[in-house]
Tab-separated table of C-alpha atoms and ligand atoms in Angstrom:
chain	number	residue	atom	x	y	z
A	157	UNK	CA	96.118	14.280	41.498
A	158	UNK	CA	93.447	12.945	43.862
A	159	UNK	CA	93.698	14.589	47.193
A	160	UNK	CA	93.657	12.598	50.416
A	161	UNK	CA	92.081	14.770	53.066
A	162	UNK	CA	93.341	14.155	56.580
A	163	UNK	CA	91.697	15.212	59.827
A	164	UNK	CA	93.886	15.180	62.930
A	165	UNK	CA	91.392	15.075	65.780
A	166	UNK	CA	93.709	14.540	68.765
A	167	UNK	CA	96.855	16.330	69.777
A	168	UNK	CA	99.892	14.654	68.254
A	169	UNK	CA	103.494	15.799	67.798
A	170	UNK	CA	103.184	19.104	65.956
A	171	UNK	CA	106.662	19.087	64.424
A	172	UNK	CA	105.942	15.754	62.742
A	173	UNK	CA	102.724	17.272	61.365
A	174	UNK	CA	104.616	20.358	60.188
A	175	UNK	CA	107.323	18.312	58.435
A	176	UNK	CA	104.706	16.162	56.733
A	177	UNK	CA	102.582	19.114	55.654
A	178	UNK	CA	105.577	21.039	54.296
A	179	UNK	CA	106.419	18.161	51.984
A	180	UNK	CA	103.074	16.657	51.080
A	181	UNK	CA	100.286	19.197	51.580
A	182	UNK	CA	99.448	19.255	47.844
A	183	UNK	CA	98.328	15.655	47.881
A	184	UNK	CA	97.574	15.348	51.601
A	185	UNK	CA	95.858	18.489	52.885
A	186	UNK	CA	95.780	18.315	56.673
A	187	UNK	CA	93.090	19.805	58.879
A	188	UNK	CA	94.074	20.069	62.532
A	189	UNK	CA	91.237	20.162	65.027
A	190	UNK	CA	92.661	18.816	68.273
A	191	UNK	CA	90.106	17.679	70.836
A	192	UNK	CA	87.068	17.910	68.565
A	193	UNK	CA	84.162	15.714	69.714
A	194	UNK	CA	83.028	12.655	67.750
A	195	UNK	CA	79.741	14.415	67.034
A	196	UNK	CA	81.611	17.402	65.556
A	197	UNK	CA	83.673	15.017	63.420
A	198	UNK	CA	80.448	13.508	62.088
A	199	UNK	CA	78.891	16.928	61.483
A	200	UNK	CA	81.865	18.641	59.870
A	201	UNK	CA	84.371	16.159	58.460
A	202	UNK	CA	82.312	13.257	57.346
A	203	UNK	CA	83.649	13.462	53.795
A	204	UNK	CA	87.338	13.319	54.820
A	205	UNK	CA	89.497	10.316	53.874
A	206	UNK	CA	91.758	9.823	56.869
A	207	UNK	CA	91.185	10.323	60.578
A	208	UNK	CA	94.204	10.553	62.865
A	209	UNK	CA	93.511	10.009	66.571
A	210	UNK	CA	95.127	8.904	69.825
A	211	UNK	CA	94.112	6.147	72.220
A	212	UNK	CA	92.017	8.566	74.297
A	213	UNK	CA	89.333	8.610	71.582
A	214	UNK	CA	86.721	5.861	71.379
A	215	UNK	CA	85.925	4.979	67.795
A	216	UNK	CA	82.850	2.799	68.055
A	217	UNK	CA	79.914	1.994	65.787
A	218	UNK	CA	78.265	5.353	66.454
A	219	UNK	CA	81.257	7.107	64.900
A	220	UNK	CA	82.117	4.529	62.233
A	221	UNK	CA	78.526	4.416	60.938
A	222	UNK	CA	78.425	8.136	60.279
A	223	UNK	CA	81.724	8.972	58.604
A	224	UNK	CA	83.353	8.045	55.334
A	225	UNK	CA	86.993	7.732	56.420
A	226	UNK	CA	88.866	5.067	54.500
A	227	UNK	CA	91.643	5.006	57.042
A	228	UNK	CA	91.685	5.570	60.788
A	229	UNK	CA	95.220	5.948	62.078
A	230	UNK	CA	95.843	5.844	65.792
A	231	UNK	CA	99.019	7.266	67.251
A	232	UNK	CA	99.307	4.389	69.709
A	233	UNK	CA	100.366	0.786	69.766
A	234	UNK	CA	97.025	-0.452	71.142
A	235	UNK	CA	93.859	-0.394	69.045
A	236	UNK	CA	91.410	-1.482	71.746
A	237	UNK	CA	89.742	1.984	71.712
A	238	UNK	CA	88.593	1.257	68.150
A	239	UNK	CA	85.928	-1.259	67.156
A	240	UNK	CA	88.403	-2.898	64.802
A	241	UNK	CA	86.127	-5.753	63.702
A	242	UNK	CA	83.343	-3.365	62.793
A	243	UNK	CA	85.778	-1.037	61.005
A	244	UNK	CA	87.006	-4.015	58.967
A	245	UNK	CA	83.431	-4.894	58.012
A	246	UNK	CA	82.963	-1.350	56.786
A	247	UNK	CA	86.203	-1.493	54.783
A	248	UNK	CA	87.984	1.036	56.986
A	249	UNK	CA	91.695	0.347	57.331
A	250	UNK	CA	93.192	0.779	60.780
A	251	UNK	CA	96.781	1.913	61.182
A	252	UNK	CA	98.661	1.866	64.465
A	253	UNK	CA	102.229	2.480	65.550
A	254	UNK	CA	103.699	-0.898	66.380
A	255	UNK	CA	107.228	-0.064	67.432
A	256	UNK	CA	107.543	3.558	68.308
A	257	UNK	CA	106.768	3.599	72.022
A	258	UNK	CA	108.251	0.301	73.226
A	259	UNK	CA	111.433	1.860	74.602
A	260	UNK	CA	109.459	4.498	76.499
A	261	UNK	CA	107.098	1.872	77.914
A	262	UNK	CA	109.946	-0.388	79.045
A	263	UNK	CA	111.823	2.519	80.610
A	264	UNK	CA	108.682	3.623	82.439
A	265	UNK	CA	108.269	0.102	83.786
A	266	UNK	CA	111.824	0.246	85.104
A	267	UNK	CA	110.997	3.654	86.598
A	268	UNK	CA	108.099	2.138	88.543
A	269	UNK	CA	110.281	-0.744	89.725
A	270	UNK	CA	113.033	1.611	90.899
A	271	UNK	CA	110.559	3.969	92.569
A	272	UNK	CA	109.159	1.009	94.504
A	273	UNK	CA	112.381	-0.763	95.404
A	274	UNK	CA	114.150	2.470	96.410
A	275	UNK	CA	110.979	3.748	98.131
A	276	UNK	CA	111.327	7.087	96.356
A	277	UNK	CA	107.796	8.345	97.059
A	278	UNK	CA	108.188	7.933	100.808
A	279	UNK	CA	111.680	9.417	100.796
A	280	UNK	CA	110.391	12.459	98.911
A	281	UNK	CA	107.618	12.922	101.498
A	282	UNK	CA	110.093	12.607	104.375
A	283	UNK	CA	112.346	15.325	102.981
A	284	UNK	CA	109.372	17.633	102.399
A	285	UNK	CA	108.149	16.991	105.960
A	286	UNK	CA	111.571	17.912	107.354
A	287	UNK	CA	112.199	14.316	108.506
A	288	UNK	CA	115.603	14.035	106.867
A	289	UNK	CA	117.005	11.768	109.578
A	290	UNK	CA	114.355	9.052	109.240
A	291	UNK	CA	115.760	5.964	107.524
A	292	UNK	CA	113.625	3.192	108.984
A	293	UNK	CA	112.055	1.932	105.784
A	294	UNK	CA	112.920	-0.707	103.213
A	295	UNK	CA	115.147	-0.036	100.244
A	296	UNK	CA	116.529	-2.721	97.930
A	297	UNK	CA	119.118	-3.300	95.246
A	298	UNK	CA	117.888	-4.778	92.000
A	299	UNK	CA	121.070	-6.746	91.328
A	300	UNK	CA	120.535	-10.419	92.084
A	301	UNK	CA	116.758	-10.086	92.379
A	302	UNK	CA	114.415	-11.949	90.058
A	303	UNK	CA	111.951	-10.446	87.623
A	304	UNK	CA	109.346	-12.467	85.744
A	305	UNK	CA	108.303	-10.844	82.496
A	306	UNK	CA	105.015	-12.130	81.079
A	307	UNK	CA	104.781	-11.259	77.378
A	308	UNK	CA	108.257	-11.028	75.902
A	309	UNK	CA	107.443	-8.954	72.817
A	310	UNK	CA	108.763	-5.497	72.053
A	311	UNK	CA	108.284	-3.943	75.486
A	312	UNK	CA	108.857	-7.108	77.521
A	313	UNK	CA	112.093	-8.104	75.765
A	314	UNK	CA	113.508	-4.568	75.912
A	315	UNK	CA	112.767	-4.532	79.651
A	316	UNK	CA	114.376	-7.974	79.881
A	317	UNK	CA	117.569	-6.626	78.370
A	318	UNK	CA	117.658	-3.641	80.717
A	319	UNK	CA	117.046	-5.864	83.752
A	320	UNK	CA	119.733	-8.291	82.660
A	321	UNK	CA	122.175	-5.390	82.318
A	322	UNK	CA	121.308	-4.485	85.924
A	323	UNK	CA	122.329	-7.954	87.066
A	324	UNK	CA	118.811	-9.224	87.710
A	325	UNK	CA	117.670	-12.806	87.108
A	326	UNK	CA	115.204	-12.518	84.268
A	327	UNK	CA	112.503	-15.148	83.746
A	328	UNK	CA	110.647	-14.737	80.476
A	329	UNK	CA	107.251	-16.086	79.460
A	330	UNK	CA	105.479	-15.871	76.124
A	331	UNK	CA	102.851	-17.946	74.356
A	332	UNK	CA	104.601	-17.523	71.011
A	333	UNK	CA	107.317	-20.147	70.405
A	334	UNK	CA	109.103	-17.860	67.926
A	335	UNK	CA	109.644	-15.349	70.699
A	336	UNK	CA	111.539	-17.986	72.620
A	337	UNK	CA	113.823	-18.758	69.672
A	338	UNK	CA	114.430	-15.029	69.083
A	339	UNK	CA	115.512	-14.580	72.706
A	340	UNK	CA	117.686	-17.594	73.301
A	341	UNK	CA	119.854	-15.939	75.921
A	342	UNK	CA	116.884	-15.708	78.274
A	343	UNK	CA	115.448	-18.317	80.615
A	344	UNK	CA	111.824	-19.064	79.670
A	345	UNK	CA	109.608	-20.340	82.481
A	346	UNK	CA	105.965	-21.305	82.849
A	347	UNK	CA	103.455	-18.732	84.053
A	348	UNK	CA	103.040	-20.598	87.352
A	349	UNK	CA	106.784	-20.728	87.949
A	350	UNK	CA	107.093	-17.009	87.342
A	351	UNK	CA	104.198	-16.103	89.615
A	352	UNK	CA	105.448	-18.333	92.426
A	353	UNK	CA	109.146	-17.474	92.269
A	354	UNK	CA	109.702	-13.905	91.052
A	355	UNK	CA	110.460	-10.969	93.335
A	356	UNK	CA	108.992	-8.683	90.696
A	357	UNK	CA	106.363	-9.633	88.106
A	358	UNK	CA	105.776	-7.381	85.130
A	359	UNK	CA	103.083	-8.036	82.561
A	360	UNK	CA	103.400	-6.993	78.900
A	361	UNK	CA	100.693	-8.795	76.942
A	362	UNK	CA	98.126	-7.278	74.577
A	363	UNK	CA	94.489	-6.919	75.563
A	364	UNK	CA	92.283	-9.237	73.503
A	365	UNK	CA	89.451	-11.651	74.236
A	366	UNK	CA	91.839	-14.382	75.391
A	367	UNK	CA	93.764	-12.084	77.681
A	368	UNK	CA	90.741	-10.491	79.354
A	369	UNK	CA	91.381	-10.939	83.114
A	370	UNK	CA	94.335	-13.172	82.184
A	371	UNK	CA	95.988	-12.735	85.569
A	372	UNK	CA	93.097	-14.119	87.549
A	373	UNK	CA	92.389	-14.488	91.244
A	374	UNK	CA	93.980	-17.968	91.137
A	375	UNK	CA	97.106	-16.586	89.463
A	376	UNK	CA	97.391	-13.699	91.907
A	377	UNK	CA	97.169	-16.156	94.801
A	378	UNK	CA	100.469	-17.690	93.663
A	379	UNK	CA	102.459	-14.492	94.241
A	380	UNK	CA	104.976	-14.338	97.078
A	381	UNK	CA	104.025	-12.163	100.045
A	382	UNK	CA	106.973	-9.829	99.419
A	383	UNK	CA	106.494	-9.618	95.659
A	384	UNK	CA	105.971	-6.545	93.525
A	385	UNK	CA	103.460	-6.574	90.672
A	386	UNK	CA	103.736	-4.160	87.749
A	387	UNK	CA	101.229	-3.557	84.966
A	388	UNK	CA	102.001	-1.136	82.161
A	389	UNK	CA	100.179	-3.126	79.467
A	390	UNK	CA	96.379	-2.806	79.735
A	391	UNK	CA	94.151	-2.681	82.813
A	392	UNK	CA	91.830	-5.444	81.680
A	393	UNK	CA	94.512	-8.146	81.375
A	394	UNK	CA	94.358	-8.546	85.156
A	395	UNK	CA	91.559	-9.039	87.688
A	396	UNK	CA	92.019	-5.542	88.957
A	397	UNK	CA	89.592	-5.785	91.879
A	398	UNK	CA	91.383	-8.821	93.214
A	399	UNK	CA	94.735	-7.037	93.008
A	400	UNK	CA	93.188	-4.194	94.985
A	401	UNK	CA	92.185	-6.674	97.701
A	402	UNK	CA	95.641	-8.250	97.769
A	403	UNK	CA	97.168	-4.814	98.282
A	404	UNK	CA	94.605	-3.826	100.929
A	405	UNK	CA	95.301	-7.023	102.853
A	406	UNK	CA	99.081	-6.716	102.345
A	407	UNK	CA	99.184	-10.115	100.591
A	408	UNK	CA	101.863	-8.734	98.262
A	409	UNK	CA	104.372	-5.972	98.955
A	410	UNK	CA	103.637	-3.361	96.357
A	411	UNK	CA	102.204	-2.707	92.902
A	412	UNK	CA	103.035	-0.250	90.142
A	413	UNK	CA	100.176	0.504	87.776
A	414	UNK	CA	100.108	2.671	84.692
A	415	UNK	CA	96.930	1.175	83.230
A	416	UNK	CA	93.455	0.556	84.624
A	417	UNK	CA	90.215	-1.125	83.682
A	418	UNK	CA	88.164	1.998	83.415
A	419	UNK	CA	90.297	4.899	82.291
A	420	UNK	CA	90.082	7.741	83.038
A	421	UNK	CA	87.455	6.982	85.712
A	422	UNK	CA	89.624	4.489	87.540
A	423	UNK	CA	88.748	2.665	90.743
A	424	UNK	CA	89.511	5.378	93.319
A	425	UNK	CA	90.178	2.783	96.025
A	426	UNK	CA	93.700	2.409	94.615
A	427	UNK	CA	94.400	6.013	95.577
A	428	UNK	CA	93.690	5.189	99.243
A	429	UNK	CA	96.570	2.704	99.438
A	430	UNK	CA	100.178	3.453	100.322
A	431	UNK	CA	101.535	0.272	98.740
A	432	UNK	CA	100.827	1.137	95.133
A	433	UNK	CA	102.318	3.708	92.798
A	434	UNK	CA	99.928	4.995	90.143
A	435	UNK	CA	100.690	6.714	86.859
A	436	UNK	CA	98.173	7.951	84.340
A	437	UNK	CA	98.796	5.714	81.306
A	438	UNK	CA	101.953	7.570	80.356
A	439	UNK	CA	104.370	4.659	79.989
A	440	UNK	CA	104.575	4.929	76.231
A	441	UNK	CA	104.159	8.669	76.040
A	442	UNK	CA	107.369	10.665	76.004
A	443	UNK	CA	108.516	13.557	73.835
A	444	UNK	CA	110.639	11.127	71.831
A	445	UNK	CA	107.986	8.446	71.395
A	446	UNK	CA	105.273	10.957	70.463
A	447	UNK	CA	107.505	12.197	67.648
A	448	UNK	CA	108.381	8.656	66.503
A	449	UNK	CA	104.748	7.518	66.653
A	450	UNK	CA	103.499	10.448	64.549
A	451	UNK	CA	106.326	10.050	62.023
A	452	UNK	CA	105.620	6.328	61.807
A	453	UNK	CA	101.903	6.949	61.144
A	454	UNK	CA	102.684	9.476	58.379
A	455	UNK	CA	105.184	7.037	56.798
A	456	UNK	CA	102.520	4.319	56.747
A	457	UNK	CA	99.999	6.721	55.204
A	458	UNK	CA	102.436	7.665	52.441
A	459	UNK	CA	103.177	4.009	51.774
A	460	UNK	CA	99.496	3.045	51.543
A	461	UNK	CA	98.490	6.017	49.408
A	462	UNK	CA	101.427	5.740	46.965
B	566	NAD	N1	101.130	1.966	79.034
B	566	NAD	C1	101.515	2.363	77.839
B	566	NAD	O1	101.591	3.550	77.554
B	566	NAD	C2	101.890	1.327	76.807
B	566	NAD	C3	102.860	1.627	75.830
B	566	NAD	C4	103.233	0.619	74.928
B	566	NAD	C5	102.622	-0.632	74.974
B	566	NAD	N2	101.654	-0.844	75.916
B	566	NAD	C6	100.999	-2.148	76.006
B	566	NAD	O2	101.979	-3.089	76.395
B	566	NAD	C7	101.631	-4.393	75.892
B	566	NAD	C8	102.820	-5.004	75.179
B	566	NAD	O3	103.169	-4.208	74.068
B	566	NAD	P1	104.261	-4.739	73.016
B	566	NAD	O4	104.494	-3.617	72.073
B	566	NAD	O5	105.401	-5.351	73.718
B	566	NAD	O6	103.406	-5.874	72.299
B	566	NAD	P2	104.005	-7.101	71.440
B	566	NAD	O7	102.891	-7.509	70.557
B	566	NAD	O8	105.307	-6.728	70.823
B	566	NAD	O9	104.299	-8.210	72.543
B	566	NAD	C9	103.290	-8.850	73.265
B	566	NAD	C10	103.779	-10.267	73.546
B	566	NAD	O10	102.861	-10.883	74.440
B	566	NAD	C11	102.743	-12.249	74.050
B	566	NAD	N3	101.501	-12.744	74.628
B	566	NAD	C12	100.226	-12.512	74.247
B	566	NAD	N4	99.370	-13.105	75.087
B	566	NAD	C13	100.118	-13.741	76.019
B	566	NAD	C14	99.814	-14.518	77.144
B	566	NAD	N5	98.553	-14.772	77.494
B	566	NAD	N6	100.836	-15.025	77.876
B	566	NAD	C15	102.131	-14.801	77.532
B	566	NAD	N7	102.488	-14.061	76.463
B	566	NAD	C16	101.486	-13.523	75.727
B	566	NAD	C17	102.749	-12.213	72.537
B	566	NAD	O11	103.083	-13.461	71.997
B	566	NAD	C18	103.815	-11.140	72.285
B	566	NAD	O12	105.107	-11.699	72.151
B	566	NAD	C19	100.394	-4.149	75.012
B	566	NAD	O13	99.244	-4.388	75.794
B	566	NAD	C20	100.445	-2.676	74.695
B	566	NAD	O14	99.181	-2.156	74.410
B	566	NAD	C21	101.282	0.083	76.833
């Protein structure tokens, strides 16, 4: 039996690894070396067959040129941390977890919306500062409010269903016509309509060449003054600097951001504002999704190496 040697270079759900190893270690010996540098991978594991990573690891030409992995599997939905085109040229197959973190990401998006509309961060500060009797700040119900969801795929449509259950008016937008026919109960609107008319705008599109800076200065200028803008997709799908200016100049009410253009060294100016809530790219990362993602990657590996 030919062995398929697997290196796990980033921390992933250990119980999924344990279950996999218990069943398949004869054919798939697993080496765990969480947090190892790319240079160490090149030096030590360059004859391994499979590399398992997370989205925190850049896999560019300098890595791909110096290893002999046949498969690189990333425990994430996005693959923008990997030079996929170059990997393809070199015959390296890329695996990612398509489904496993959509629920977590949609729930996190709702968490940001609720934190903003209920003003939870301020309320928490007031209680800590012994200002329990201070109520002079805005809090809103979600029922009856409108949310425009740009990108109605796995995360966007799940969020759409949650928002509908909360009694919100959901406007959907997607470039794929099949998405519209799959979601016939939803009202699809143009991008401009959504930007001009929604109380809350949430973006859920993938990062690719076409979507680079997709929500541009001109698009941002269409937002209502009291609108809330949420991004849990990828930092580069919006003109981040322009959003920063809008927030600074109070041209929109609030933003909720889980993703940034230059992670982890994000634009620190966001941290100076009190009308944005920031999370550290955790939308898709929960105990449950981590497990599902790792299990999904192992299932795909078994399928491919059958
Ligand atoms: N922050 C996190 O931890 C986290 C977790 C999961 C997913 N994500 C990100 O969220 C985004 C959505 O993920 P998904 O699983 O729903 O992807 P998906 O592929 O299921 O859905 C994306 C949808 O966007 C549509 N789309 C693409 N470009 C568009 C455009 N310009 N205008 C309108 N629609 C467009 C596509 O047709 C598709 O239906 C991705 O960027 C993904 O990387 C982030």
